[in-house]
Amino acid sequence: MSFSLPSTNPRRDKGSHSGDHSSAQPSSEKELERNPGNLNPSQDAATLDLQRQVKLANLINEINTQLSSTLELDDILNTACQLLCQTLNCSRASVLVREEGDRETLVTRGEYIDGDYPSQLGLKIDAKDNTHIQVLMSDDSPVSERDMAQFPGLGRATRKALKRLQVKSMLGMATRYQGEVNGIIGLHQCDRHRDWQPWEEQLLEGVARQLGIAIDRARLYQTSQEAAAQEAFLRLVTNKIRNTLDVKTILKTAVEGARRLLKADRVVIYQFQDDWKGQVVVEDITDSWASVLGNMGADDCFSGEYAHLYREGRVRAIDNIETDLDLDACHADFLRTLDVKANLIVPILIGQNQEGDLPQLWGLLIVHQCRSPRHWRVRESHLMLQLADQLAIAIQQAELFAKSQAQVERESLLRLMTERVRGTLDLHEILQTAVTGIRSLLNTDRVVVYQFIHAAIGGWDGDVVVEDVGNPKWSIIHQKTCDDCFGGEHSQLYLEGRVRAIDNVSIDPQLDDCHRRFLDSISVKANLIVPIVTNPTKSNDAKPYLWGLLLAQACEQPRQWHKREISLLGQLAEQIAIGIQQAELYNQTKTQAQELQATLNRLQSTQLQLIQTEKLSGLGKMAAGVAHEINNANNFIFANLHYVQEYGQDLLKGLAQLDTEAAIDLKEDLDFDYIQDDFPKMLKSMREGSQRIHNVVRSLQTFSHLNEAEIKPVNLHECLESSLAMLRLRFDANLQIHKDYSEEMPLVACYPGQVNQVFFNLIENALDALETDKKSGQKSGKQSSELRLRTEVLSDDWVRICIADNGPGIPPEIRDRIFDPFFTTKAVGSGTGLGLSTCYQAIVQGHRGKLYLNENDQPGTEICIELPVHRDDCR
């Protein structure tokens, strides 16, 4: 929107300070051209003046209509600046509003700029340094200045600001409501010096009078809105207090709402600890500023003197830390590190104010302004005071709840300990549950259970068996301590039920220097000691003895132990003593049961070995008998083959020499040429067959040595071959046997029967695995089954034998159990060989060797045996 008015001001040329009048001010002729309703030059001056007044009134009314369309102060001010700047064709229009409660400070709240000029929005102006502002505030009419640089009495800061804003000419007027200045309108010309016209002054005056009313109306609206928002905020905090006992939630709600209401940069709640140190426990900040949550603990400027003032209800409002005369340099430097330009501090006081007694200063509610200094209004301080009162109520309620909760937790811990003692026999679990619960309830640094190593016989050295600590640096778990100060005198007192509460180790008069040095060495500042007295479990006639001590310790600083804490530890110590007795009884019974089970396992294993040995012994005897009979017959056949060959050759030779007709006919009938050629081959085949029978019999004889009970040097390769011979009938047509025997393999001193048993069983297990793999069809593309036998010399004293297959292998979940007694994966009735447990006993216990599963990347299973070459009883 743009408005223009004719000007018939006769002072136009007189007011000019330059020969170029057209550039010194807006041309009224141009305005006439833009206004088709202008009168022609023949009209008289009275008519022109009347028409000008009408248009001026219409213009002011239209501007006032625009200003009345909203109650938002910033919208009103910005609208006024835009209409004035566009109407009067100036460079900048701005509105300064007086700060509430500060008559000397004005801040730019509205602005409109026509051109590329700096903004002054948010600029604070001190009237004491600006004589031009003083003139405007003292005069109730517009003040125009063609050259602001020549205005008398301007301070250095004001001249610097005018230069930065490029202001050359200015027309200004104060806005008032009921005679009180509440703002200033300023029209700036930045591109030239300008003579302001009377009608422009009239227009500004008319707008200023209406704007003063609008500012006051907007402020009343803003105040009512703020009051409503503050009331809603306090109601929200009150509801939070009623609906929750979580202090963190209440505090967070408070700082979030306070920052939004006050439009501050940061709101924090600072809680005091010891010696007026503390930290920020909750905060709400804008994205532009760094968080101080958990910090601010190093404000060394805060002392008991300040604390006393805040306990009396002091509210501290600092508008500008750089100019506040009451702010000491130490505190100002500290606030600078937090980027604070202004802050508002309100105490949080809890506890009823008794006569002559001040409430407790729990902490501070602090509002930070970081962007710029800020004047804190009275109603803002009042809001923070109300909020602090509500927070104090919340904190008191939470502390009362915490006390009742602690009582519930104590009872719960005692109930839990009783249930644990009844429900478990794990002593460590009982003790750990106790120390963890006690430290949490007492909020102390360390809780331990100290057990005397030889308590039953009066030994006083001990060990910390369980602990719970608040900081790892205080851990003393399994730290054996030799407390030379603890002797029979102290033990007797504790045995009689003595409880020792030491609030301050350094000054306790009943604590001797020896014990004090010992406690200092493990960082104890305060100590609560309760005895754990139990009865022996092996004899009903024995007296109770001091099993150990239950100790609660403060390591950071001394503390006072309360009666309820001492009582709690005493009750828990009794429950722990019951748990110890039950656990010891259980452990004794468990040990006896384990011993009986071990004996039973040995008997079962021995019985199994005897049965298996007897079975294999019978098999060996049968094999020896069969081998003897077969060998006798085979020896007879093998011995006569030589004579058969001689007799046959003689007969053939004689028949060959006969040439009679009858002999020739006989040769033809007998196919003599074929017999003469085939007969030697037949005898050779018979000799080879007999030799093969001899080899099989020899293998049977070797295997029949199972019942040999003496150690002697044995060829392990023969043992492997005999086992293969015994299992030959199980060989599949596609089975490939790979033998990688060491040529340097020495004779090994061993029990031949036991070694043959082991080889036989391992080869049989491998064949079982290959058959299972074949039946399941999971050969992974392999065309044949493989059995690999490998021997090697590890050293002069040790050899190794490995038996492997390419079957399905042993599942990982059972690999650790394959050597356990009676463990098997075979169905009942399948398999006749020894179990791996018996093989393990034969190799490890019987020969002092090794039997293990060799894990590698090859498919299948490989079992390896390592045997010593020599035995002392065989040398």
PDB file of N, CA and C in Angstrom, residues 224-306:
ATOM      1  N   SER A 224      -2.218 -10.201  29.571  1.00  0.00           N
ATOM      2  CA  SER A 224      -3.280 -11.156  29.899  1.00  0.00           C
ATOM      3  C   SER A 224      -2.964 -12.536  29.329  1.00  0.00           C
ATOM      4  N   GLN A 225      -2.393 -12.543  28.106  1.00  0.00           N
ATOM      5  CA  GLN A 225      -2.022 -13.815  27.512  1.00  0.00           C
ATOM      6  C   GLN A 225      -0.921 -14.504  28.325  1.00  0.00           C
ATOM      7  N   GLU A 226       0.078 -13.693  28.719  1.00  0.00           N
ATOM      8  CA  GLU A 226       1.164 -14.241  29.518  1.00  0.00           C
ATOM      9  C   GLU A 226       0.656 -14.746  30.858  1.00  0.00           C
ATOM     10  N   ALA A 227      -0.262 -13.982  31.456  1.00  0.00           N
ATOM     11  CA  ALA A 227      -0.815 -14.410  32.741  1.00  0.00           C
ATOM     12  C   ALA A 227      -1.575 -15.722  32.592  1.00  0.00           C
ATOM     13  N   ALA A 228      -2.333 -15.831  31.477  1.00  0.00           N
ATOM     14  CA  ALA A 228      -3.078 -17.074  31.240  1.00  0.00           C
ATOM     15  C   ALA A 228      -2.119 -18.233  30.999  1.00  0.00           C
ATOM     16  N   ALA A 229      -1.056 -17.967  30.222  1.00  0.00           N
ATOM     17  CA  ALA A 229      -0.073 -19.027  29.948  1.00  0.00           C
ATOM     18  C   ALA A 229       0.649 -19.451  31.225  1.00  0.00           C
ATOM     19  N   GLN A 230       0.978 -18.437  32.071  1.00  0.00           N
ATOM     20  CA  GLN A 230       1.656 -18.742  33.322  1.00  0.00           C
ATOM     21  C   GLN A 230       0.749 -19.543  34.249  1.00  0.00           C
ATOM     22  N   GLU A 231      -0.514 -19.157  34.278  1.00  0.00           N
ATOM     23  CA  GLU A 231      -1.464 -19.890  35.124  1.00  0.00           C
ATOM     24  C   GLU A 231      -1.604 -21.331  34.632  1.00  0.00           C
ATOM     25  N   ALA A 232      -1.682 -21.496  33.299  1.00  0.00           N
ATOM     26  CA  ALA A 232      -1.792 -22.845  32.741  1.00  0.00           C
ATOM     27  C   ALA A 232      -0.536 -23.657  33.024  1.00  0.00           C
ATOM     28  N   PHE A 233       0.605 -22.990  32.933  1.00  0.00           N
ATOM     29  CA  PHE A 233       1.882 -23.673  33.185  1.00  0.00           C
ATOM     30  C   PHE A 233       1.974 -24.130  34.635  1.00  0.00           C
ATOM     31  N   LEU A 234       1.643 -23.233  35.558  1.00  0.00           N
ATOM     32  CA  LEU A 234       1.689 -23.600  36.968  1.00  0.00           C
ATOM     33  C   LEU A 234       0.678 -24.706  37.269  1.00  0.00           C
ATOM     34  N   ARG A 235      -0.472 -24.657  36.593  1.00  0.00           N
ATOM     35  CA  ARG A 235      -1.463 -25.714  36.777  1.00  0.00           C
ATOM     36  C   ARG A 235      -0.927 -27.052  36.266  1.00  0.00           C
ATOM     37  N   LEU A 236      -0.185 -26.986  35.140  1.00  0.00           N
ATOM     38  CA  LEU A 236       0.411 -28.208  34.601  1.00  0.00           C
ATOM     39  C   LEU A 236       1.416 -28.808  35.579  1.00  0.00           C
ATOM     40  N   VAL A 237       2.281 -27.950  36.132  1.00  0.00           N
ATOM     41  CA  VAL A 237       3.274 -28.442  37.088  1.00  0.00           C
ATOM     42  C   VAL A 237       2.585 -29.009  38.321  1.00  0.00           C
ATOM     43  N   THR A 238       1.524 -28.318  38.767  1.00  0.00           N
ATOM     44  CA  THR A 238       0.791 -28.801  39.941  1.00  0.00           C
ATOM     45  C   THR A 238       0.177 -30.171  39.662  1.00  0.00           C
ATOM     46  N   ASN A 239      -0.377 -30.334  38.469  1.00  0.00           N
ATOM     47  CA  ASN A 239      -0.966 -31.632  38.109  1.00  0.00           C
ATOM     48  C   ASN A 239       0.099 -32.723  38.044  1.00  0.00           C
ATOM     49  N   LYS A 240       1.276 -32.360  37.530  1.00  0.00           N
ATOM     50  CA  LYS A 240       2.373 -33.324  37.481  1.00  0.00           C
ATOM     51  C   LYS A 240       2.752 -33.782  38.881  1.00  0.00           C
ATOM     52  N   ILE A 241       2.779 -32.825  39.800  1.00  0.00           N
ATOM     53  CA  ILE A 241       3.127 -33.146  41.185  1.00  0.00           C
ATOM     54  C   ILE A 241       2.086 -34.101  41.780  1.00  0.00           C
ATOM     55  N   ARG A 242       0.823 -33.859  41.415  1.00  0.00           N
ATOM     56  CA  ARG A 242      -0.238 -34.706  41.957  1.00  0.00           C
ATOM     57  C   ARG A 242      -0.244 -36.092  41.315  1.00  0.00           C
ATOM     58  N   ASN A 243       0.181 -36.169  40.050  1.00  0.00           N
ATOM     59  CA  ASN A 243       0.048 -37.414  39.293  1.00  0.00           C
ATOM     60  C   ASN A 243       1.299 -38.273  39.286  1.00  0.00           C
ATOM     61  N   THR A 244       2.424 -37.736  39.691  1.00  0.00           N
ATOM     62  CA  THR A 244       3.655 -38.523  39.657  1.00  0.00           C
ATOM     63  C   THR A 244       4.543 -38.158  40.834  1.00  0.00           C
ATOM     64  N   LEU A 245       5.341 -39.119  41.243  1.00  0.00           N
ATOM     65  CA  LEU A 245       6.330 -38.883  42.288  1.00  0.00           C
ATOM     66  C   LEU A 245       7.740 -38.956  41.713  1.00  0.00           C
ATOM     67  N   ASP A 246       7.827 -38.911  40.394  1.00  0.00           N
ATOM     68  CA  ASP A 246       9.117 -38.919  39.724  1.00  0.00           C
ATOM     69  C   ASP A 246       9.622 -37.484  39.629  1.00  0.00           C
ATOM     70  N   VAL A 247      10.587 -37.139  40.471  1.00  0.00           N
ATOM     71  CA  VAL A 247      11.087 -35.765  40.525  1.00  0.00           C
ATOM     72  C   VAL A 247      11.676 -35.344  39.186  1.00  0.00           C
ATOM     73  N   LYS A 248      12.379 -36.254  38.507  1.00  0.00           N
ATOM     74  CA  LYS A 248      12.999 -35.919  37.222  1.00  0.00           C
ATOM     75  C   LYS A 248      11.944 -35.454  36.219  1.00  0.00           C
ATOM     76  N   THR A 249      10.815 -36.141  36.179  1.00  0.00           N
ATOM     77  CA  THR A 249       9.754 -35.776  35.251  1.00  0.00           C
ATOM     78  C   THR A 249       9.197 -34.397  35.580  1.00  0.00           C
ATOM     79  N   ILE A 250       8.988 -34.123  36.867  1.00  0.00           N
ATOM     80  CA  ILE A 250       8.459 -32.824  37.285  1.00  0.00           C
ATOM     81  C   ILE A 250       9.445 -31.714  36.961  1.00  0.00           C
ATOM     82  N   LEU A 251      10.726 -31.929  37.271  1.00  0.00           N
ATOM     83  CA  LEU A 251      11.732 -30.901  37.014  1.00  0.00           C
ATOM     84  C   LEU A 251      11.867 -30.623  35.521  1.00  0.00           C
ATOM     85  N   LYS A 252      11.833 -31.693  34.708  1.00  0.00           N
ATOM     86  CA  LYS A 252      11.943 -31.516  33.260  1.00  0.00           C
ATOM     87  C   LYS A 252      10.764 -30.737  32.715  1.00  0.00           C
ATOM     88  N   THR A 253       9.564 -31.047  33.180  1.00  0.00           N
ATOM     89  CA  THR A 253       8.379 -30.297  32.764  1.00  0.00           C
ATOM     90  C   THR A 253       8.513 -28.826  33.127  1.00  0.00           C
ATOM     91  N   ALA A 254       9.048 -28.551  34.303  1.00  0.00           N
ATOM     92  CA  ALA A 254       9.186 -27.172  34.777  1.00  0.00           C
ATOM     93  C   ALA A 254      10.133 -26.361  33.897  1.00  0.00           C
ATOM     94  N   VAL A 255      11.318 -26.891  33.618  1.00  0.00           N
ATOM     95  CA  VAL A 255      12.292 -26.108  32.846  1.00  0.00           C
ATOM     96  C   VAL A 255      11.848 -25.939  31.396  1.00  0.00           C
ATOM     97  N   GLU A 256      11.189 -26.947  30.833  1.00  0.00           N
ATOM     98  CA  GLU A 256      10.712 -26.817  29.454  1.00  0.00           C
ATOM     99  C   GLU A 256       9.662 -25.718  29.348  1.00  0.00           C
ATOM    100  N   GLY A 257       8.698 -25.748  30.268  1.00  0.00           N
ATOM    101  CA  GLY A 257       7.649 -24.727  30.232  1.00  0.00           C
ATOM    102  C   GLY A 257       8.178 -23.339  30.537  1.00  0.00           C
ATOM    103  N   ALA A 258       9.083 -23.221  31.502  1.00  0.00           N
ATOM    104  CA  ALA A 258       9.630 -21.912  31.860  1.00  0.00           C
ATOM    105  C   ALA A 258      10.403 -21.297  30.700  1.00  0.00           C
ATOM    106  N   ARG A 259      11.171 -22.108  29.997  1.00  0.00           N
ATOM    107  CA  ARG A 259      11.945 -21.545  28.879  1.00  0.00           C
ATOM    108  C   ARG A 259      11.021 -21.052  27.764  1.00  0.00           C
ATOM    109  N   ARG A 260       9.962 -21.810  27.482  1.00  0.00           N
ATOM    110  CA  ARG A 260       9.036 -21.367  26.434  1.00  0.00           C
ATOM    111  C   ARG A 260       8.299 -20.097  26.846  1.00  0.00           C
ATOM    112  N   LEU A 261       7.861 -20.035  28.106  1.00  0.00           N
ATOM    113  CA  LEU A 261       7.117 -18.857  28.552  1.00  0.00           C
ATOM    114  C   LEU A 261       7.979 -17.600  28.547  1.00  0.00           C
ATOM    115  N   LEU A 262       9.203 -17.732  29.028  1.00  0.00           N
ATOM    116  CA  LEU A 262      10.085 -16.563  29.136  1.00  0.00           C
ATOM    117  C   LEU A 262      10.869 -16.297  27.857  1.00  0.00           C
ATOM    118  N   LYS A 263      10.753 -17.218  26.874  1.00  0.00           N
ATOM    119  CA  LYS A 263      11.513 -17.091  25.625  1.00  0.00           C
ATOM    120  C   LYS A 263      13.000 -16.906  25.929  1.00  0.00           C
ATOM    121  N   ALA A 264      13.481 -17.719  26.863  1.00  0.00           N
ATOM    122  CA  ALA A 264      14.883 -17.653  27.274  1.00  0.00           C
ATOM    123  C   ALA A 264      15.699 -18.650  26.469  1.00  0.00           C
ATOM    124  N   ASP A 265      17.025 -18.528  26.598  1.00  0.00           N
ATOM    125  CA  ASP A 265      17.927 -19.426  25.863  1.00  0.00           C
ATOM    126  C   ASP A 265      18.201 -20.713  26.623  1.00  0.00           C
ATOM    127  N   ARG A 266      18.192 -20.650  27.935  1.00  0.00           N
ATOM    128  CA  ARG A 266      18.504 -21.845  28.726  1.00  0.00           C
ATOM    129  C   ARG A 266      17.847 -21.708  30.102  1.00  0.00           C
ATOM    130  N   VAL A 267      17.220 -22.773  30.575  1.00  0.00           N
ATOM    131  CA  VAL A 267      16.686 -22.836  31.942  1.00  0.00           C
ATOM    132  C   VAL A 267      17.209 -24.118  32.568  1.00  0.00           C
ATOM    133  N   VAL A 268      17.794 -23.993  33.762  1.00  0.00           N
ATOM    134  CA  VAL A 268      18.387 -25.155  34.429  1.00  0.00           C
ATOM    135  C   VAL A 268      17.936 -25.194  35.880  1.00  0.00           C
ATOM    136  N   ILE A 269      18.036 -26.385  36.460  1.00  0.00           N
ATOM    137  CA  ILE A 269      17.862 -26.541  37.911  1.00  0.00           C
ATOM    138  C   ILE A 269      19.161 -27.096  38.461  1.00  0.00           C
ATOM    139  N   TYR A 270      19.725 -26.372  39.398  1.00  0.00           N
ATOM    140  CA  TYR A 270      21.025 -26.689  39.987  1.00  0.00           C
ATOM    141  C   TYR A 270      20.800 -27.216  41.391  1.00  0.00           C
ATOM    142  N   GLN A 271      21.258 -28.441  41.667  1.00  0.00           N
ATOM    143  CA  GLN A 271      21.060 -29.049  42.985  1.00  0.00           C
ATOM    144  C   GLN A 271      22.365 -29.022  43.777  1.00  0.00           C
ATOM    145  N   PHE A 272      22.276 -28.560  45.013  1.00  0.00           N
ATOM    146  CA  PHE A 272      23.457 -28.506  45.869  1.00  0.00           C
ATOM    147  C   PHE A 272      23.781 -29.879  46.430  1.00  0.00           C
ATOM    148  N   GLN A 273      25.096 -30.086  46.655  1.00  0.00           N
ATOM    149  CA  GLN A 273      25.562 -31.297  47.308  1.00  0.00           C
ATOM    150  C   GLN A 273      26.309 -30.871  48.579  1.00  0.00           C
ATOM    151  N   ASP A 274      27.582 -31.185  48.694  1.00  0.00           N
ATOM    152  CA  ASP A 274      28.331 -30.820  49.892  1.00  0.00           C
ATOM    153  C   ASP A 274      29.160 -29.574  49.639  1.00  0.00           C
ATOM    154  N   ASP A 275      29.365 -28.785  50.698  1.00  0.00           N
ATOM    155  CA  ASP A 275      30.185 -27.577  50.636  1.00  0.00           C
ATOM    156  C   ASP A 275      29.728 -26.649  49.522  1.00  0.00           C
ATOM    157  N   TRP A 276      28.404 -26.640  49.300  1.00  0.00           N
ATOM    158  CA  TRP A 276      27.781 -25.772  48.301  1.00  0.00           C
ATOM    159  C   TRP A 276      28.276 -26.045  46.879  1.00  0.00           C
ATOM    160  N   LYS A 277      28.836 -27.228  46.685  1.00  0.00           N
ATOM    161  CA  LYS A 277      29.093 -27.682  45.325  1.00  0.00           C
ATOM    162  C   LYS A 277      27.829 -28.370  44.814  1.00  0.00           C
ATOM    163  N   GLY A 278      27.737 -28.534  43.534  1.00  0.00           N
ATOM    164  CA  GLY A 278      26.570 -29.197  42.987  1.00  0.00           C
ATOM    165  C   GLY A 278      26.671 -29.369  41.494  1.00  0.00           C
ATOM    166  N   GLN A 279      25.549 -29.659  40.870  1.00  0.00           N
ATOM    167  CA  GLN A 279      25.540 -29.836  39.428  1.00  0.00           C
ATOM    168  C   GLN A 279      24.143 -29.587  38.879  1.00  0.00           C
ATOM    169  N   VAL A 280      24.095 -29.348  37.570  1.00  0.00           N
ATOM    170  CA  VAL A 280      22.823 -29.167  36.882  1.00  0.00           C
ATOM    171  C   VAL A 280      22.184 -30.537  36.706  1.00  0.00           C
ATOM    172  N   VAL A 281      20.993 -30.732  37.286  1.00  0.00           N
ATOM    173  CA  VAL A 281      20.338 -32.035  37.215  1.00  0.00           C
ATOM    174  C   VAL A 281      19.319 -32.109  36.095  1.00  0.00           C
ATOM    175  N   VAL A 282      18.866 -30.955  35.586  1.00  0.00           N
ATOM    176  CA  VAL A 282      17.932 -30.944  34.463  1.00  0.00           C
ATOM    177  C   VAL A 282      18.054 -29.593  33.770  1.00  0.00           C
ATOM    178  N   GLU A 283      17.825 -29.576  32.448  1.00  0.00           N
ATOM    179  CA  GLU A 283      17.930 -28.331  31.694  1.00  0.00           C
ATOM    180  C   GLU A 283      17.026 -28.388  30.472  1.00  0.00           C
ATOM    181  N   ASP A 284      16.734 -27.189  29.925  1.00  0.00           N
ATOM    182  CA  ASP A 284      16.097 -27.078  28.619  1.00  0.00           C
ATOM    183  C   ASP A 284      16.760 -25.915  27.904  1.00  0.00           C
ATOM    184  N   ILE A 285      17.229 -26.147  26.679  1.00  0.00           N
ATOM    185  CA  ILE A 285      17.994 -25.131  25.954  1.00  0.00           C
ATOM    186  C   ILE A 285      17.522 -25.061  24.514  1.00  0.00           C
ATOM    187  N   THR A 286      17.837 -23.930  23.863  1.00  0.00           N
ATOM    188  CA  THR A 286      17.642 -23.830  22.426  1.00  0.00           C
ATOM    189  C   THR A 286      18.831 -24.478  21.734  1.00  0.00           C
ATOM    190  N   ASP A 287      18.683 -24.739  20.451  1.00  0.00           N
ATOM    191  CA  ASP A 287      19.731 -25.457  19.715  1.00  0.00           C
ATOM    192  C   ASP A 287      21.022 -24.658  19.602  1.00  0.00           C
ATOM    193  N   SER A 288      20.940 -23.355  19.798  1.00  0.00           N
ATOM    194  CA  SER A 288      22.110 -22.507  19.542  1.00  0.00           C
ATOM    195  C   SER A 288      23.153 -22.571  20.640  1.00  0.00           C
ATOM    196  N   TRP A 289      22.808 -23.078  21.815  1.00  0.00           N
ATOM    197  CA  TRP A 289      23.702 -22.974  22.960  1.00  0.00           C
ATOM    198  C   TRP A 289      24.081 -24.341  23.501  1.00  0.00           C
ATOM    199  N   ALA A 290      25.271 -24.372  24.095  1.00  0.00           N
ATOM    200  CA  ALA A 290      25.823 -25.637  24.584  1.00  0.00           C
ATOM    201  C   ALA A 290      25.091 -26.103  25.841  1.00  0.00           C
ATOM    202  N   SER A 291      25.020 -27.415  25.999  1.00  0.00           N
ATOM    203  CA  SER A 291      24.403 -28.001  27.182  1.00  0.00           C
ATOM    204  C   SER A 291      25.355 -27.901  28.377  1.00  0.00           C
ATOM    205  N   VAL A 292      24.772 -27.674  29.556  1.00  0.00           N
ATOM    206  CA  VAL A 292      25.549 -27.662  30.802  1.00  0.00           C
ATOM    207  C   VAL A 292      25.031 -28.732  31.753  1.00  0.00           C
ATOM    208  N   LEU A 293      24.260 -29.681  31.224  1.00  0.00           N
ATOM    209  CA  LEU A 293      23.702 -30.742  32.064  1.00  0.00           C
ATOM    210  C   LEU A 293      24.820 -31.546  32.704  1.00  0.00           C
ATOM    211  N   GLY A 294      24.773 -31.690  34.019  1.00  0.00           N
ATOM    212  CA  GLY A 294      25.804 -32.418  34.744  1.00  0.00           C
ATOM    213  C   GLY A 294      27.022 -31.583  35.072  1.00  0.00           C
ATOM    214  N   ASN A 295      27.094 -30.354  34.537  1.00  0.00           N
ATOM    215  CA  ASN A 295      28.254 -29.490  34.789  1.00  0.00           C
ATOM    216  C   ASN A 295      27.924 -28.452  35.859  1.00  0.00           C
ATOM    217  N   MET A 296      28.693 -27.388  35.855  1.00  0.00           N
ATOM    218  CA  MET A 296      28.546 -26.265  36.782  1.00  0.00           C
ATOM    219  C   MET A 296      28.919 -26.655  38.207  1.00  0.00           C
ATOM    220  N   GLY A 297      29.642 -27.733  38.351  1.00  0.00           N
ATOM    221  CA  GLY A 297      30.045 -28.136  39.686  1.00  0.00           C
ATOM    222  C   GLY A 297      31.272 -27.402  40.171  1.00  0.00           C
ATOM    223  N   ALA A 298      31.833 -26.512  39.324  1.00  0.00           N
ATOM    224  CA  ALA A 298      33.084 -25.863  39.682  1.00  0.00           C
ATOM    225  C   ALA A 298      32.899 -24.374  39.942  1.00  0.00           C
ATOM    226  N   ASP A 299      31.669 -23.979  40.368  1.00  0.00           N
ATOM    227  CA  ASP A 299      31.440 -22.573  40.692  1.00  0.00           C
ATOM    228  C   ASP A 299      32.012 -22.286  42.078  1.00  0.00           C
ATOM    229  N   ASP A 300      33.313 -22.000  42.104  1.00  0.00           N
ATOM    230  CA  ASP A 300      33.987 -21.783  43.382  1.00  0.00           C
ATOM    231  C   ASP A 300      33.603 -20.444  44.011  1.00  0.00           C
ATOM    232  N   CYS A 301      32.848 -19.619  43.282  1.00  0.00           N
ATOM    233  CA  CYS A 301      32.478 -18.306  43.814  1.00  0.00           C
ATOM    234  C   CYS A 301      31.293 -18.397  44.781  1.00  0.00           C
ATOM    235  N   PHE A 302      30.561 -19.516  44.760  1.00  0.00           N
ATOM    236  CA  PHE A 302      29.390 -19.652  45.622  1.00  0.00           C
ATOM    237  C   PHE A 302      29.837 -20.101  47.006  1.00  0.00           C
ATOM    238  N   SER A 303      29.435 -19.403  48.015  1.00  0.00           N
ATOM    239  CA  SER A 303      29.868 -19.707  49.386  1.00  0.00           C
ATOM    240  C   SER A 303      28.664 -19.716  50.317  1.00  0.00           C
ATOM    241  N   GLY A 304      28.950 -19.986  51.582  1.00  0.00           N
ATOM    242  CA  GLY A 304      27.895 -20.014  52.573  1.00  0.00           C
ATOM    243  C   GLY A 304      27.199 -18.678  52.746  1.00  0.00           C
ATOM    244  N   GLU A 305      27.909 -17.575  52.472  1.00  0.00           N
ATOM    245  CA  GLU A 305      27.284 -16.246  52.579  1.00  0.00           C
ATOM    246  C   GLU A 305      26.143 -16.100  51.590  1.00  0.00           C
ATOM    247  N   TYR A 306      26.380 -16.501  50.336  1.00  0.00           N
ATOM    248  CA  TYR A 306      25.315 -16.463  49.340  1.00  0.00           C
ATOM    249  C   TYR A 306      24.194 -17.427  49.719  1.00  0.00           C
TER     250      TYR A 306
END
